[in-house]
Amino acid sequence: IFDLFPLTHPHVVESQQAVCALSDWLGRNSARVLSISAHVAGEIRARYRRPESEVGFFHLAADFPGTPGEARGLDLPAPLFLMVGRLEPHKRHRDVLDAFELAWSRGSPASLAIVGRPGWMTDDLVARIRSHPELGRRLRWLDTASDLELAAAYRQAHALVAASEVEGFGLPVVEALLRGVPVIASDIPVFREVAGGWAEYFPM
């Protein structure tokens, strides 16, 4: 079980009924449950009253191909801030874009690159990005990036922004840290678990 969003944060998913039913069945009837973080494992144990011996977890690997020179950079002005992950409500791309618009209105030269495919409940966000006056100047959206293009984006980034309201793990945080990219993250338990003292946190 990667996460319990449909049960704990139903406002960030489009249709939770089937996923809720499956999670409940797995949580109550499986002999053993595995998740991808200690945080989610704790949620599962608490929700389904399972003993610690029946609920385990493992952290995801974060390596992928990509070495310098294999893909073109983003060609955006520095400092460049990067968001990685499918556009979904819980990742709070809207809030980050709001913050950058405020910074730009005050003369900030910073740029924002978003790497991720469109997800659910984000039609308005997609339209906003595609029609944004800063698109191609201080804003870039790579919705079909390859691993090599993602590696190039990490190389150019000044910092990764992970603004999620909730996560099951937070793979981009690990990818960034693996490559020496500073991380600015929302102060949620799973990011504390994954990044520890290696990230800068901001309150939700």
mmCIF file of C-alpha atoms in Angstrom:
data_model
loop_
_atom_site.group_PDB
_atom_site.id
_atom_site.type_symbol
_atom_site.label_atom_id
_atom_site.label_comp_id
_atom_site.label_asym_id
_atom_site.label_seq_id
_atom_site.Cartn_x
_atom_site.Cartn_y
_atom_site.Cartn_z
ATOM 1 C CA ILE A 1 0.000 0.000 0.000
ATOM 2 C CA PHE A 2 1.723 3.179 -1.191
ATOM 3 C CA ASP A 3 -0.527 5.563 0.715
ATOM 4 C CA LEU A 4 -3.954 6.028 2.261
ATOM 5 C CA PHE A 5 -4.867 9.319 0.531
ATOM 6 C CA PRO A 6 -8.403 8.257 -0.443
ATOM 7 C CA LEU A 7 -9.109 7.485 3.222
ATOM 8 C CA THR A 8 -7.151 10.236 4.984
ATOM 9 C CA HIS A 9 -7.297 13.063 2.418
ATOM 10 C CA PRO A 10 -10.317 12.376 0.164
ATOM 11 C CA HIS A 11 -10.332 15.959 -1.137
ATOM 12 C CA VAL A 12 -7.125 15.325 -3.133
ATOM 13 C CA VAL A 13 -8.406 12.355 -5.141
ATOM 14 C CA GLU A 14 -10.955 12.283 -7.924
ATOM 15 C CA SER A 15 -12.770 9.030 -7.225
ATOM 16 C CA GLN A 16 -11.920 7.275 -3.999
ATOM 17 C CA GLN A 17 -14.646 4.653 -3.633
ATOM 18 C CA ALA A 18 -12.906 1.746 -5.390
ATOM 19 C CA VAL A 19 -9.492 2.593 -3.948
ATOM 20 C CA CYS A 20 -10.939 2.888 -0.443
ATOM 21 C CA ALA A 21 -12.593 -0.511 -0.794
ATOM 22 C CA LEU A 22 -9.360 -2.109 -1.984
ATOM 23 C CA SER A 23 -7.258 -0.487 0.767
ATOM 24 C CA ASP A 24 -9.754 -1.562 3.396
ATOM 25 C CA TRP A 25 -9.804 -5.122 2.088
ATOM 26 C CA LEU A 26 -6.012 -5.310 2.012
ATOM 27 C CA GLY A 27 -5.639 -3.691 5.398
ATOM 28 C CA ARG A 28 -8.086 -6.050 7.079
ATOM 29 C CA ASN A 29 -7.552 -9.359 5.274
ATOM 30 C CA SER A 30 -3.947 -9.653 4.118
ATOM 31 C CA ALA A 31 -1.492 -11.730 6.130
ATOM 32 C CA ARG A 32 1.132 -9.013 5.846
ATOM 33 C CA VAL A 33 1.130 -5.449 4.514
ATOM 34 C CA LEU A 34 4.079 -3.575 3.026
ATOM 35 C CA SER A 35 4.236 0.164 2.462
ATOM 36 C CA ILE A 36 6.893 2.572 1.210
ATOM 37 C CA SER A 37 7.502 4.572 4.392
ATOM 38 C CA ALA A 38 7.424 4.131 8.137
ATOM 39 C CA HIS A 39 4.827 6.922 8.253
ATOM 40 C CA VAL A 40 2.349 5.069 6.036
ATOM 41 C CA ALA A 41 3.084 1.815 7.871
ATOM 42 C CA GLY A 42 2.122 3.559 11.102
ATOM 43 C CA GLU A 43 -1.102 4.827 9.548
ATOM 44 C CA ILE A 44 -1.970 1.306 8.397
ATOM 45 C CA ARG A 45 -1.278 -0.219 11.822
ATOM 46 C CA ALA A 46 -3.392 2.429 13.535
ATOM 47 C CA ARG A 47 -6.299 2.304 11.101
ATOM 48 C CA TYR A 48 -6.589 -1.480 10.904
ATOM 49 C CA ARG A 49 -5.292 -2.298 14.397
ATOM 50 C CA ARG A 50 -2.551 -4.492 13.004
ATOM 51 C CA PRO A 51 0.472 -5.466 15.109
ATOM 52 C CA GLU A 52 3.862 -4.126 14.089
ATOM 53 C CA SER A 53 4.983 -7.607 13.022
ATOM 54 C CA GLU A 54 2.317 -7.659 10.275
ATOM 55 C CA VAL A 55 3.034 -4.245 8.719
ATOM 56 C CA GLY A 56 6.432 -3.496 7.229
ATOM 57 C CA PHE A 57 7.899 -0.902 4.894
ATOM 58 C CA PHE A 58 10.790 -0.280 2.515
ATOM 59 C CA HIS A 59 12.104 2.936 0.997
ATOM 60 C CA LEU A 60 12.133 3.425 -2.760
ATOM 61 C CA ALA A 61 15.309 3.530 -4.834
ATOM 62 C CA ALA A 62 16.111 6.810 -6.549
ATOM 63 C CA ASP A 63 18.648 6.136 -9.274
ATOM 64 C CA PHE A 64 17.999 6.564 -12.978
ATOM 65 C CA PRO A 65 20.178 7.027 -16.105
ATOM 66 C CA GLY A 66 21.614 10.393 -16.907
ATOM 67 C CA THR A 67 25.077 11.878 -17.039
ATOM 68 C CA PRO A 68 26.264 15.395 -17.973
ATOM 69 C CA GLY A 69 25.932 16.259 -21.633
ATOM 70 C CA GLU A 70 23.234 13.725 -22.489
ATOM 71 C CA ALA A 71 20.322 16.160 -22.575
ATOM 72 C CA ARG A 72 19.905 19.872 -23.077
ATOM 73 C CA GLY A 73 19.334 22.044 -20.011
ATOM 74 C CA LEU A 74 16.204 24.060 -19.354
ATOM 75 C CA ASP A 75 17.650 27.386 -20.535
ATOM 76 C CA LEU A 76 15.992 29.354 -17.727
ATOM 77 C CA PRO A 77 17.513 32.161 -15.669
ATOM 78 C CA ALA A 78 19.088 31.430 -12.304
ATOM 79 C CA PRO A 79 18.243 30.734 -9.618
ATOM 80 C CA LEU A 80 16.156 27.847 -10.915
ATOM 81 C CA PHE A 81 13.692 26.066 -8.638
ATOM 82 C CA LEU A 82 12.390 22.657 -9.662
ATOM 83 C CA MET A 83 9.196 20.720 -8.936
ATOM 84 C CA VAL A 84 9.081 17.052 -9.941
ATOM 85 C CA GLY A 85 6.020 14.815 -10.002
ATOM 86 C CA ARG A 86 2.665 14.383 -11.665
ATOM 87 C CA LEU A 87 0.373 17.385 -11.368
ATOM 88 C CA GLU A 88 -2.001 16.326 -8.585
ATOM 89 C CA PRO A 89 -3.868 18.428 -5.997
ATOM 90 C CA HIS A 90 -1.895 17.186 -2.991
ATOM 91 C CA LYS A 91 1.413 18.302 -4.507
ATOM 92 C CA ARG A 92 0.278 21.946 -4.331
ATOM 93 C CA HIS A 93 1.617 23.201 -7.645
ATOM 94 C CA ARG A 94 -0.996 25.952 -7.497
ATOM 95 C CA ASP A 95 0.389 27.295 -4.221
ATOM 96 C CA VAL A 96 3.959 27.242 -5.491
ATOM 97 C CA LEU A 97 2.953 29.050 -8.680
ATOM 98 C CA ASP A 98 1.120 31.622 -6.542
ATOM 99 C CA ALA A 99 4.303 32.178 -4.537
ATOM 100 C CA PHE A 100 6.418 32.613 -7.660
ATOM 101 C CA GLU A 101 3.927 35.040 -9.164
ATOM 102 C CA LEU A 102 4.203 37.119 -5.997
ATOM 103 C CA ALA A 103 8.011 36.945 -6.159
ATOM 104 C CA TRP A 104 8.008 37.926 -9.854
ATOM 105 C CA SER A 105 5.731 40.887 -9.124
ATOM 106 C CA ARG A 106 8.379 42.069 -6.672
ATOM 107 C CA GLY A 107 11.174 41.804 -9.201
ATOM 108 C CA SER A 108 12.610 38.373 -8.420
ATOM 109 C CA PRO A 109 14.737 36.886 -11.230
ATOM 110 C CA ALA A 110 14.043 33.312 -10.024
ATOM 111 C CA SER A 111 12.600 30.767 -12.427
ATOM 112 C CA LEU A 112 10.400 27.718 -11.887
ATOM 113 C CA ALA A 113 10.507 24.443 -13.808
ATOM 114 C CA ILE A 114 7.770 21.843 -13.371
ATOM 115 C CA VAL A 115 8.474 18.286 -14.523
ATOM 116 C CA GLY A 116 5.481 15.951 -14.535
ATOM 117 C CA ARG A 117 2.498 14.773 -16.505
ATOM 118 C CA PRO A 118 -0.977 16.186 -15.883
ATOM 119 C CA GLY A 119 -2.955 14.227 -13.321
ATOM 120 C CA TRP A 120 -6.475 14.375 -11.969
ATOM 121 C CA MET A 121 -8.410 17.480 -10.900
ATOM 122 C CA THR A 122 -5.847 19.780 -12.515
ATOM 123 C CA ASP A 123 -7.503 21.010 -15.724
ATOM 124 C CA ASP A 124 -7.530 24.571 -14.395
ATOM 125 C CA LEU A 125 -3.865 24.331 -13.394
ATOM 126 C CA VAL A 126 -2.870 22.973 -16.815
ATOM 127 C CA ALA A 127 -4.734 25.809 -18.533
ATOM 128 C CA ARG A 128 -3.122 28.339 -16.190
ATOM 129 C CA ILE A 129 0.394 27.076 -16.933
ATOM 130 C CA ARG A 130 -0.116 26.842 -20.695
ATOM 131 C CA SER A 131 -1.405 30.426 -20.890
ATOM 132 C CA HIS A 132 0.962 31.907 -18.318
ATOM 133 C CA PRO A 133 2.783 35.078 -19.458
ATOM 134 C CA GLU A 134 6.046 33.775 -17.948
ATOM 135 C CA LEU A 135 5.923 30.447 -19.799
ATOM 136 C CA GLY A 136 9.170 30.092 -21.723
ATOM 137 C CA ARG A 137 10.727 32.998 -19.849
ATOM 138 C CA ARG A 138 10.848 32.212 -16.126
ATOM 139 C CA LEU A 139 8.435 29.274 -16.169
ATOM 140 C CA ARG A 140 8.796 25.933 -17.934
ATOM 141 C CA TRP A 141 6.619 22.815 -17.883
ATOM 142 C CA LEU A 142 8.034 19.507 -19.098
ATOM 143 C CA ASP A 143 5.044 17.176 -19.238
ATOM 144 C CA THR A 144 6.778 14.385 -21.184
ATOM 145 C CA ALA A 145 10.338 14.546 -19.851
ATOM 146 C CA SER A 146 12.633 11.562 -20.304
ATOM 147 C CA ASP A 147 14.966 10.332 -17.572
ATOM 148 C CA LEU A 148 17.819 12.122 -19.310
ATOM 149 C CA GLU A 149 15.876 15.398 -19.418
ATOM 150 C CA LEU A 150 14.992 14.996 -15.753
ATOM 151 C CA ALA A 151 18.652 14.401 -14.898
ATOM 152 C CA ALA A 152 19.545 17.565 -16.798
ATOM 153 C CA ALA A 153 16.895 19.507 -14.876
ATOM 154 C CA TYR A 154 18.337 18.324 -11.560
ATOM 155 C CA ARG A 155 21.831 19.379 -12.671
ATOM 156 C CA GLN A 156 20.653 22.897 -13.443
ATOM 157 C CA ALA A 157 18.398 23.319 -10.400
ATOM 158 C CA HIS A 158 19.308 25.612 -7.534
ATOM 159 C CA ALA A 159 16.831 23.754 -5.323
ATOM 160 C CA LEU A 160 13.953 21.272 -5.419
ATOM 161 C CA VAL A 161 10.623 22.451 -4.051
ATOM 162 C CA ALA A 162 8.499 19.669 -2.519
ATOM 163 C CA ALA A 163 5.339 21.378 -1.319
ATOM 164 C CA SER A 164 3.025 18.387 -0.869
ATOM 165 C CA GLU A 165 0.195 18.370 1.627
ATOM 166 C CA VAL A 166 0.612 14.616 2.014
ATOM 167 C CA GLU A 167 2.813 11.919 0.454
ATOM 168 C CA GLY A 168 3.424 8.211 0.723
ATOM 169 C CA PHE A 169 7.169 8.675 0.287
ATOM 170 C CA GLY A 170 8.576 11.596 -1.722
ATOM 171 C CA LEU A 171 10.863 10.124 -4.373
ATOM 172 C CA PRO A 172 11.919 13.485 -5.913
ATOM 173 C CA VAL A 173 13.309 14.515 -2.524
ATOM 174 C CA VAL A 174 15.646 11.523 -2.552
ATOM 175 C CA GLU A 175 16.507 12.021 -6.226
ATOM 176 C CA ALA A 176 17.494 15.625 -5.528
ATOM 177 C CA LEU A 177 19.552 14.851 -2.442
ATOM 178 C CA LEU A 178 21.302 12.027 -4.283
ATOM 179 C CA ARG A 179 22.456 14.604 -6.818
ATOM 180 C CA GLY A 180 23.452 17.244 -4.278
ATOM 181 C CA VAL A 181 20.476 19.505 -5.017
ATOM 182 C CA PRO A 182 19.184 21.403 -1.952
ATOM 183 C CA VAL A 183 15.595 20.574 -0.955
ATOM 184 C CA ILE A 184 12.916 22.963 0.301
ATOM 185 C CA ALA A 185 10.031 20.859 1.613
ATOM 186 C CA SER A 186 6.715 21.203 3.370
ATOM 187 C CA ASP A 187 6.957 20.101 6.983
ATOM 188 C CA ILE A 188 5.079 16.815 6.790
ATOM 189 C CA PRO A 189 6.102 13.634 8.640
ATOM 190 C CA VAL A 190 7.098 11.583 5.615
ATOM 191 C CA PHE A 191 9.463 14.280 4.308
ATOM 192 C CA ARG A 192 11.081 14.420 7.744
ATOM 193 C CA GLU A 193 11.474 10.653 7.536
ATOM 194 C CA VAL A 194 12.958 10.693 4.043
ATOM 195 C CA ALA A 195 15.149 13.810 4.201
ATOM 196 C CA GLY A 196 15.812 14.262 7.917
ATOM 197 C CA GLY A 197 18.134 17.184 8.528
ATOM 198 C CA TRP A 198 19.185 17.426 4.871
ATOM 199 C CA ALA A 199 16.242 19.631 3.842
ATOM 200 C CA GLU A 200 14.886 23.054 4.731
ATOM 201 C CA TYR A 201 11.251 22.869 5.853
ATOM 202 C CA PHE A 202 8.395 25.352 5.702
ATOM 203 C CA PRO A 203 5.114 25.112 7.627
ATOM 204 C CA MET A 204 1.956 23.895 5.929
#
